[in-house]
Tab-separated table of C-alpha atoms in Angstrom:
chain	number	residue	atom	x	y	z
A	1	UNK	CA	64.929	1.831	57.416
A	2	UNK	CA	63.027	2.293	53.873
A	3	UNK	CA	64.480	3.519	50.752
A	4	UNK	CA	61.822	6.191	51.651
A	5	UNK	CA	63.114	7.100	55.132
A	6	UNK	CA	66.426	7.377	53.632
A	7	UNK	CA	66.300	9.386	51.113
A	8	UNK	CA	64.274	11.817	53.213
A	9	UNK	CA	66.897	11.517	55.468
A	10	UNK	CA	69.266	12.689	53.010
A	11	UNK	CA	67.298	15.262	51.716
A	12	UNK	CA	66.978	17.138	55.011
A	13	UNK	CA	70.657	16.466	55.149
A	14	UNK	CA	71.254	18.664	52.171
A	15	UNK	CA	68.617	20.791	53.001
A	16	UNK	CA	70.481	21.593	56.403
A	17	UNK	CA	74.150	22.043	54.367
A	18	UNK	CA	72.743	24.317	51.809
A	19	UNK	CA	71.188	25.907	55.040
A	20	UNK	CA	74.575	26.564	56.594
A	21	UNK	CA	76.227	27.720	53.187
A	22	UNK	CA	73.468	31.002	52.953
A	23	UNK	CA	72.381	31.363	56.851
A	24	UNK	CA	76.287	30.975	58.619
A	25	UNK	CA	76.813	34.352	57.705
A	26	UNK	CA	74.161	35.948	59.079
A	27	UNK	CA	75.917	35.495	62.419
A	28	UNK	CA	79.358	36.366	61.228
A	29	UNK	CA	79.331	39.046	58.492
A	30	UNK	CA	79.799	42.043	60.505
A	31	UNK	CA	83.092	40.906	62.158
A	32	UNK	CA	83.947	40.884	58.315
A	33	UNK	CA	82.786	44.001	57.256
A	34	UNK	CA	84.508	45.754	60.598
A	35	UNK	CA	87.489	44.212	59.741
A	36	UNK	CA	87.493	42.380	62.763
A	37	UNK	CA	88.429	38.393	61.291
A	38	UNK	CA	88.927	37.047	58.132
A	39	UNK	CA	86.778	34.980	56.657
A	40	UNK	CA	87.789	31.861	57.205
A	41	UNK	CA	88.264	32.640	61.157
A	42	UNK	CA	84.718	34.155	61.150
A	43	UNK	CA	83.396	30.993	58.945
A	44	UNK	CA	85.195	28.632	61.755
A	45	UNK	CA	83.518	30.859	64.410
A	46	UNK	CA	79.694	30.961	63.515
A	47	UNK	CA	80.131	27.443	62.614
A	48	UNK	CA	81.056	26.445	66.099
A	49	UNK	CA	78.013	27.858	67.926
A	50	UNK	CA	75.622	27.184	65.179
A	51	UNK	CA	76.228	23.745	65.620
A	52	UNK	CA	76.001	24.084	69.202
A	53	UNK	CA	72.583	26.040	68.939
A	54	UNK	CA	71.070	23.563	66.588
A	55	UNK	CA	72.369	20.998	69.331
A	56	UNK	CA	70.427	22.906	72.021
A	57	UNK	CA	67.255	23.119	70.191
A	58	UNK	CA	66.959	19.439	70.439
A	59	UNK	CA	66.102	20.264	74.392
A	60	UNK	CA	64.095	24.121	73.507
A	61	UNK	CA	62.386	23.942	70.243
A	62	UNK	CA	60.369	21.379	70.310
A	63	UNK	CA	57.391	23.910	69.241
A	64	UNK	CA	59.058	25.305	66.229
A	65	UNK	CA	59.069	21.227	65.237
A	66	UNK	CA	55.232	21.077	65.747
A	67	UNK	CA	54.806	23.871	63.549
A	68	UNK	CA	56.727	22.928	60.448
A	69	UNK	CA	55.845	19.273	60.224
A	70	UNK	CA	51.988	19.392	61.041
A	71	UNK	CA	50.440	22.287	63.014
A	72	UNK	CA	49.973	24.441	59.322
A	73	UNK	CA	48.846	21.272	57.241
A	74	UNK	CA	44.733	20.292	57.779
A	75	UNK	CA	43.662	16.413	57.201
A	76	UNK	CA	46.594	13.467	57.048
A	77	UNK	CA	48.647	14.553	54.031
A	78	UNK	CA	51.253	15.804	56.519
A	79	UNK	CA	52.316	12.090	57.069
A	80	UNK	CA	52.983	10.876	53.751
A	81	UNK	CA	56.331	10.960	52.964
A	82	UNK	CA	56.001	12.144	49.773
A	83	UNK	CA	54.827	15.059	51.646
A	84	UNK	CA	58.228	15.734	53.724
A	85	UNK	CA	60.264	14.532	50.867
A	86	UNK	CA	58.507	17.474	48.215
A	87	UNK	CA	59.210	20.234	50.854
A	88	UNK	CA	62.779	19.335	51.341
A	89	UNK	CA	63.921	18.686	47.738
A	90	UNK	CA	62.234	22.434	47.056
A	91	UNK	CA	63.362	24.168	49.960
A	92	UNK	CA	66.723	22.378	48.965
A	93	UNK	CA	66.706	23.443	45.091
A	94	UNK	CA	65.691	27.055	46.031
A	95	UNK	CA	68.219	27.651	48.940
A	96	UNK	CA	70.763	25.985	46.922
A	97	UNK	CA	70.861	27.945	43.369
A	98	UNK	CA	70.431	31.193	46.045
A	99	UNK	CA	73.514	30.816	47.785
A	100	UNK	CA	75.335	30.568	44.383
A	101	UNK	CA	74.574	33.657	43.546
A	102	UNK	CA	75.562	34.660	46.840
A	103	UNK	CA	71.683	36.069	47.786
A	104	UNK	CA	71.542	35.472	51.311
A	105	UNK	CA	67.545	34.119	51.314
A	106	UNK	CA	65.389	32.940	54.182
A	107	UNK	CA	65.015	29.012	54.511
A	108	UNK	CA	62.106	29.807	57.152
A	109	UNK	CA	59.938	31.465	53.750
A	110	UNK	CA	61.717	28.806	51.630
A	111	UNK	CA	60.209	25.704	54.151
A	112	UNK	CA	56.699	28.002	54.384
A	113	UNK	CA	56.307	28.016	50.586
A	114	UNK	CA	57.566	24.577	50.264
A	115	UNK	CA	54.864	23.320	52.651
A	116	UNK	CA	52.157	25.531	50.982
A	117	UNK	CA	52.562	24.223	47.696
A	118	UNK	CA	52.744	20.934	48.778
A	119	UNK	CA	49.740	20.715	51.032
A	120	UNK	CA	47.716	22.703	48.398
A	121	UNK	CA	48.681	19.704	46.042
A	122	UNK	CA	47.591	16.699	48.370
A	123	UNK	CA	45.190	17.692	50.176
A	124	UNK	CA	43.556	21.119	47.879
A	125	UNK	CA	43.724	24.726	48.996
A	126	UNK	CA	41.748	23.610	52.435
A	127	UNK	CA	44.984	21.601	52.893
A	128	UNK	CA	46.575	24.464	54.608
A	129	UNK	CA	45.649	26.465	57.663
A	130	UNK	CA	45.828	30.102	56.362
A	131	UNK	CA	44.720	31.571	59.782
A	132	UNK	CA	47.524	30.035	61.528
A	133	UNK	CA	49.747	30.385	58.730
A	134	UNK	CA	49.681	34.226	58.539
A	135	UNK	CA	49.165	34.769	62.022
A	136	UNK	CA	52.015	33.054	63.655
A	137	UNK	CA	54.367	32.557	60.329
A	138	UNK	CA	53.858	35.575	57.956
A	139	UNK	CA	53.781	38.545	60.593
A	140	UNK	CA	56.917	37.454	62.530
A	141	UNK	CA	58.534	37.131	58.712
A	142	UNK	CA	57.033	40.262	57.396
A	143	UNK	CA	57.863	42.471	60.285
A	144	UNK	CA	61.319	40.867	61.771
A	145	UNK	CA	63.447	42.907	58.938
A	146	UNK	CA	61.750	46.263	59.767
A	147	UNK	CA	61.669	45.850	63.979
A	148	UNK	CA	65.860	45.014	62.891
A	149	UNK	CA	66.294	47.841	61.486
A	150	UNK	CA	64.783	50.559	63.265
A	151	UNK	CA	65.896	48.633	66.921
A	152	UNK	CA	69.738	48.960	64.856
A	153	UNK	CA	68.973	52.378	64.084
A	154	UNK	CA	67.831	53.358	67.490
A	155	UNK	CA	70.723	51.523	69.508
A	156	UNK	CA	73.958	52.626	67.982
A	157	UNK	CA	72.133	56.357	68.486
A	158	UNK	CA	71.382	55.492	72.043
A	159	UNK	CA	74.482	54.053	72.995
A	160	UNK	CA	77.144	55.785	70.656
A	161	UNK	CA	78.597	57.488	73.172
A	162	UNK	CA	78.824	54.820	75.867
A	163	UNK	CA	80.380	52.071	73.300
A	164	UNK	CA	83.448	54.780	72.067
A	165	UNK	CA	84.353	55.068	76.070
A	166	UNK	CA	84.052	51.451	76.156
A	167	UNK	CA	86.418	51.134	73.200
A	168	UNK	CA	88.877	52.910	74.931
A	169	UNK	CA	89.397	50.039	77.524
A	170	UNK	CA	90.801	46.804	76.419
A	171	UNK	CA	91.060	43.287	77.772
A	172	UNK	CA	95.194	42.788	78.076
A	173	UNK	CA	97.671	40.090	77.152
A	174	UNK	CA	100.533	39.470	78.915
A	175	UNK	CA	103.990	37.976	77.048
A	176	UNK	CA	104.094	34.455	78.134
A	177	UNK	CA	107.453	33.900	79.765
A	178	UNK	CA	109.379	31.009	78.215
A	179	UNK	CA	110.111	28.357	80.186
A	180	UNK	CA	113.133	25.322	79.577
A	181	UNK	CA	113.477	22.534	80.883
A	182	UNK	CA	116.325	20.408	80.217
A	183	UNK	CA	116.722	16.176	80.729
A	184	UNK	CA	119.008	15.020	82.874
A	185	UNK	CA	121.172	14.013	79.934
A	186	UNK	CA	121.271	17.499	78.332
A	187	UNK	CA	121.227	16.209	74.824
A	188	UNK	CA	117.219	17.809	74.431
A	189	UNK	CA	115.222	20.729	75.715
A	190	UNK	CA	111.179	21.508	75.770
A	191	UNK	CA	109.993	24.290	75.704
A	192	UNK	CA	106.314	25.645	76.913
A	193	UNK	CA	104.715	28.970	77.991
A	194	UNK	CA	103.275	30.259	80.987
A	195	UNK	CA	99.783	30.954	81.564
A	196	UNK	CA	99.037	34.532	80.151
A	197	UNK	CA	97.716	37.292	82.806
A	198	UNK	CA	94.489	39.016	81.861
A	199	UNK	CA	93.576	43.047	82.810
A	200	UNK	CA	91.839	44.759	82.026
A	201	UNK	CA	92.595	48.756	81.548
A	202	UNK	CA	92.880	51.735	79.086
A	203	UNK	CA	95.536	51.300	75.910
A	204	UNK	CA	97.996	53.538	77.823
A	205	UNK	CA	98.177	51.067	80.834
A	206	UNK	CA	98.210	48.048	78.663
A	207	UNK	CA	101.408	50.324	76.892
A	208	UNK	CA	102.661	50.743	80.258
A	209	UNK	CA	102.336	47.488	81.817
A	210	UNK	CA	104.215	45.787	78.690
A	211	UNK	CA	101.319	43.800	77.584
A	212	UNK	CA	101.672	42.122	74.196
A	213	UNK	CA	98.006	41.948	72.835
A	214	UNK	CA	95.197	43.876	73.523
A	215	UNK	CA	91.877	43.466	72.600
A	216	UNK	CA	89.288	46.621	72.915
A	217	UNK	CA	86.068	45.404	74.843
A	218	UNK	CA	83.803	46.335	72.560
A	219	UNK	CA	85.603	44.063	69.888
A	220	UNK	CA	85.296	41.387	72.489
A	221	UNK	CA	81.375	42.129	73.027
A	222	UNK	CA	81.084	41.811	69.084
A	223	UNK	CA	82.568	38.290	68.974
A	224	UNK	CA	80.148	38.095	72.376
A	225	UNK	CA	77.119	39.121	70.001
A	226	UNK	CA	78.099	37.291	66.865
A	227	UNK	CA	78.362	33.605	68.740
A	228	UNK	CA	75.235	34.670	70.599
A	229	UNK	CA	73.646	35.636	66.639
A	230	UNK	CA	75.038	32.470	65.355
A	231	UNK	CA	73.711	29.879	68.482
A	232	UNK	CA	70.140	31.539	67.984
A	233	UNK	CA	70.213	31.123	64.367
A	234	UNK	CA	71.088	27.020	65.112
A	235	UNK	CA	68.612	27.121	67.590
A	236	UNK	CA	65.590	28.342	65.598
A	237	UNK	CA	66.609	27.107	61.824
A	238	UNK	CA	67.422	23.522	62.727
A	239	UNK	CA	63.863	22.498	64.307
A	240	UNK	CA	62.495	23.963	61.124
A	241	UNK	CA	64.401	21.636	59.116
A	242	UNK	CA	64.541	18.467	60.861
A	243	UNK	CA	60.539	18.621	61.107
A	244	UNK	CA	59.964	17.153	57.937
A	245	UNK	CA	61.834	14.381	58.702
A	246	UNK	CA	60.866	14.271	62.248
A	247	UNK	CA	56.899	12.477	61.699
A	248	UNK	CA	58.216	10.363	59.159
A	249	UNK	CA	60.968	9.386	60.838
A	250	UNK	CA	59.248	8.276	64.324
A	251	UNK	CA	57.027	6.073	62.114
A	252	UNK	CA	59.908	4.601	61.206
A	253	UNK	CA	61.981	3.969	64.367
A	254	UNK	CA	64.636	6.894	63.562
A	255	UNK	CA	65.325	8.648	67.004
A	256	UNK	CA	64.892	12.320	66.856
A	257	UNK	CA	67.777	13.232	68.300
A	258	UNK	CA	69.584	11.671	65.361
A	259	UNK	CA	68.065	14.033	63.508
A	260	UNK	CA	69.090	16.531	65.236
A	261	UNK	CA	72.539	16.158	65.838
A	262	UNK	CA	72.845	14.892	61.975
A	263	UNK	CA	70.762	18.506	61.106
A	264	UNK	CA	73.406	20.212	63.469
A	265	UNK	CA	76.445	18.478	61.754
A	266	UNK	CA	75.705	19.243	58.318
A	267	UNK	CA	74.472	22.943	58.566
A	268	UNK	CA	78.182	23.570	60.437
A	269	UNK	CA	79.611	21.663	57.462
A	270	UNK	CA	77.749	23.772	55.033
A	271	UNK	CA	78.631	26.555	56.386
A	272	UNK	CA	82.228	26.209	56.974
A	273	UNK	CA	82.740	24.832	53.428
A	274	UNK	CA	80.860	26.761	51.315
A	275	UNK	CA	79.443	30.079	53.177
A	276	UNK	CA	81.586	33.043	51.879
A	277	UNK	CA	79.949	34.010	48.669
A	278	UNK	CA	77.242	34.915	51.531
A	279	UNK	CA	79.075	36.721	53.984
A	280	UNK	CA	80.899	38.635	51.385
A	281	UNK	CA	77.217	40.076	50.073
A	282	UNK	CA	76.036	40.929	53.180
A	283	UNK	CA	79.644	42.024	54.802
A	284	UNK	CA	80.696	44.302	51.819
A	285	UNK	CA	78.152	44.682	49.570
A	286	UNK	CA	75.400	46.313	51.526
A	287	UNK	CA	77.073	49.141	53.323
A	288	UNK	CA	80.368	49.896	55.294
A	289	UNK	CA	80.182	48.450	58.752
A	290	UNK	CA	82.691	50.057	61.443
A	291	UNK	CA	83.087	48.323	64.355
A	292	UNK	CA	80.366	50.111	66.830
A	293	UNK	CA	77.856	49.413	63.619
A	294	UNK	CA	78.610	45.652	63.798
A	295	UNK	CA	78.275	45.381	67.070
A	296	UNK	CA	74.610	47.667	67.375
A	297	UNK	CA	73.438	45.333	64.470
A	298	UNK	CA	74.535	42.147	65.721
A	299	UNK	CA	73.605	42.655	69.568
A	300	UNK	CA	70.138	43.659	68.049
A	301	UNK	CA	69.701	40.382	65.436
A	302	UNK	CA	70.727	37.962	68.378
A	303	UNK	CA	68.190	39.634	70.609
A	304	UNK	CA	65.287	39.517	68.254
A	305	UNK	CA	65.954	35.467	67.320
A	306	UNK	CA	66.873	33.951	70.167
A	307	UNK	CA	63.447	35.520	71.542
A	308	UNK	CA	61.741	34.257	68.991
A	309	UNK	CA	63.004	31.146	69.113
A	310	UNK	CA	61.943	31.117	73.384
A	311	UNK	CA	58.406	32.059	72.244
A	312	UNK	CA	58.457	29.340	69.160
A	313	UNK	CA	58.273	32.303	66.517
A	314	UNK	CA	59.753	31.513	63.060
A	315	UNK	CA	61.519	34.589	61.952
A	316	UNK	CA	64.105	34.824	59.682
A	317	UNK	CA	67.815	34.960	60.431
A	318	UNK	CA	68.520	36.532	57.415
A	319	UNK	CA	65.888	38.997	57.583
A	320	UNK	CA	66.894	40.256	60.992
A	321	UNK	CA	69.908	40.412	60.374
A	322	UNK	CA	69.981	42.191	57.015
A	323	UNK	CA	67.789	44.529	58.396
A	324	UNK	CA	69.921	45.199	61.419
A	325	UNK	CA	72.764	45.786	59.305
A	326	UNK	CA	70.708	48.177	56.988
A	327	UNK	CA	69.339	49.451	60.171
A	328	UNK	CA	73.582	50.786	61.589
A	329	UNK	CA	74.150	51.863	58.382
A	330	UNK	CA	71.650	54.074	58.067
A	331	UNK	CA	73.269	55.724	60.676
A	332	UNK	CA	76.144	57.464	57.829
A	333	UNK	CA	73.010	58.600	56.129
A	334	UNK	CA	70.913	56.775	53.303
A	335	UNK	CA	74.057	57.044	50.917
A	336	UNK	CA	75.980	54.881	52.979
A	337	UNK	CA	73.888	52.045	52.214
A	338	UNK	CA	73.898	50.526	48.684
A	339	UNK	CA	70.235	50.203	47.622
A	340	UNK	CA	70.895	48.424	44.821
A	341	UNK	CA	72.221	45.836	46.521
A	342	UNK	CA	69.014	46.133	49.055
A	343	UNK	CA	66.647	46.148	46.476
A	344	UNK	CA	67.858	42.826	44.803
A	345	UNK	CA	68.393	41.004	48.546
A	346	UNK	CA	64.376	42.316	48.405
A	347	UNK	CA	63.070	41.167	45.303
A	348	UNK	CA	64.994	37.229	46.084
A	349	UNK	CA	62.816	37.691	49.649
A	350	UNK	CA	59.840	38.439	47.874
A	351	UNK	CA	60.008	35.652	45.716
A	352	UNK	CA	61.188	32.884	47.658
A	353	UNK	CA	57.865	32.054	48.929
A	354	UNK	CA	55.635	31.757	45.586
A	355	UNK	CA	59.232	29.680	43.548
A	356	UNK	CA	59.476	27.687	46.973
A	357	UNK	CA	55.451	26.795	46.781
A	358	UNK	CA	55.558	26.091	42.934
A	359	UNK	CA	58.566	23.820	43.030
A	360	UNK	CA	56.640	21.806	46.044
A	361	UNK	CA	53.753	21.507	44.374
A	362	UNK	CA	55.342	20.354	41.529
A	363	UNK	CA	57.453	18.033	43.142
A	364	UNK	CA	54.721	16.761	44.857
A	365	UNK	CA	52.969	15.933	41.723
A	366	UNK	CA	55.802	14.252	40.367
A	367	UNK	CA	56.767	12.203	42.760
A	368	UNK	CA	55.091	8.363	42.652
């Protein structure tokens, strides 16, 4: 492996952790805001099946690869590594100072401007393939946040009433009876416990019945939703990432599924480690979420990606899933949403693309 390989190989490494630190609590933030896991539990939980979606998309996204590494770059400037290596350090800078200030940003728009800015500067504005480029990548960006937020809206109105006579039934616990057993030699005992029986059943049966935990079923449907939320956002981010390794790399004898799993690894890492300034922005800081909320927005925001992600669509995880949230909110009326806070998460949208496309084409420039 070149020094060249490898440090491109890093890059998307870091790319992928700074990934995880903004985009791992997409999936999770409601539970947080309902009040429904802490943050580290909710961390440990969206990490868990966003490494096992960006494991899957090794088998399912092989178009969203395509796209990002040479379907919206015209002539050969798309195999140069200096190429792959501008668009990751930028998408990687941009991503990275974004999640410090806890401004949950898209990594789709950062990669898009990254590759814009780049192409423009090796191969000249008919480097890039503006039809394809607005047609397949800017309309799925542009309109993801607003189809969120209305289908949001229009869910927790439809099915209000349904999920509160859902909440009243619970899944049910029983007390594990303690069992001993004791050597021969009495001088030691073990001690283990019995399988727990599951019911299911209102709160006053679960009373009745002498359960010991009970968990309402639409609190289990919103874990349901946010491992489903967190598996699509694995599933479509990581093939975006690991593309601009990907042509380089089979040039170079590096086995895609490497890159994969190693794209996988590190976006779990980042967001275990370093993804609650994040989740607290979007759990806290954008409106109150009660429980039926959460579960509206996030049933709604692991719809709309893992769809696109089946028909190779690049939309944003955190634009869905902002906009869901915004979109269940809106629900206490337009003062129980904090537009302040929605008009700053805007304005670092807005301008991710343009600082993303300047910082590759500077990059670019500079490298070699």
């Amino acid at each position: 492996m070149s020094l060249t390989v490898l440090l491109l190989v890093v890059a998307a490494g870091a790319l992928a952790y700074v990934n995880g630190a903004n985009d791992n609590s997409k999936g999770v933030a409601t539970l947080v805001g309902a009040r429904l896991a802490t943050y580290p539990r909710a961390l440990a939980w969206g990490t868990a099946w966003t490494v096992a979606g960006g494991l899957a998309a090794l088998v399912v996204s092989s178009g969203l690869v395509k796209m990002f590494s040479t379907a919206l770059v015209s002539g050969g400037v798309a195999a140069s590594p200096r190429f792959s290596l501008a668009i990751a350090v930028a998408s990687w800078a941009w991503v990275l100072l974004a999640s410090r200030l806890a401004l949950p940003v898209s990594t789709t728009h950062a990669l898009t401007g990254a590759i814009v800015g780049a192409a423009v500067a090796g191969g000249g504005v008919e480097g890039v393939q503006w039809a394809l480029l607005a047609g397949v990548v800017v309309l799925p960006l542009a309109f993801s946040p607003v189809a969120s937020a209305l289908l949001a809206y229009a869910m927790h109105a439809i099915f209000a009433q349904p999920m509160k006579r859902a909440a009243r039934y619970c899944v049910c616990v029983e007390k594990g009876q303690r069992i001993v057993l004791a050597p021969a030699s009495g001088t030691a005992q073990y001690t283990a416990l019995s399988q727990p029986v599951v019911a299911t059943g209102d709160g006053a049966e679960c009373d009745a019945a002498g359960f010991q935990h009970r968990l309402p079923l639409t609190t289990v449907a919103h874990w349901g939703a946010s491992a489903a939320l967190s598996f699509a956002r694995g599933l479509n981010d990581t093939p975006k990432i690991i593309a601009i390794a990907v042509l380089v790399g089979a040039n170079s004898a590096v086995p895609s599924a490497s890159l994969f799993v190693l794209g996988a690894l590190m976006m779990g890492l980042g967001g275990y480690l370093s993804g609650w300034r994040v989740t607290h922005t979007l759990a806290e800081r954008v409106t109150t979420i009660d429980p039926l909320e959460g579960l509206s927005a996030s049933t709604v925001a692991s719809g709309l990606v893992l769809a696109a992600s089946w028909f190779t669509l690049p939309v944003s995880t955190t634009h869905v899933s902002s906009g869901a949230i915004v979109g269940a909110g809106l629900r206490g009326g337009a003062s129980a949403v904090s537009w302040r806070t929605v008009s700053t998460l805007g304005a670092a949208w807005v301008i991710t693309v343009p600082v993303s496309a300047l910082l590759g084409f500077s990059i670019y420039t500079l490298l070699w």
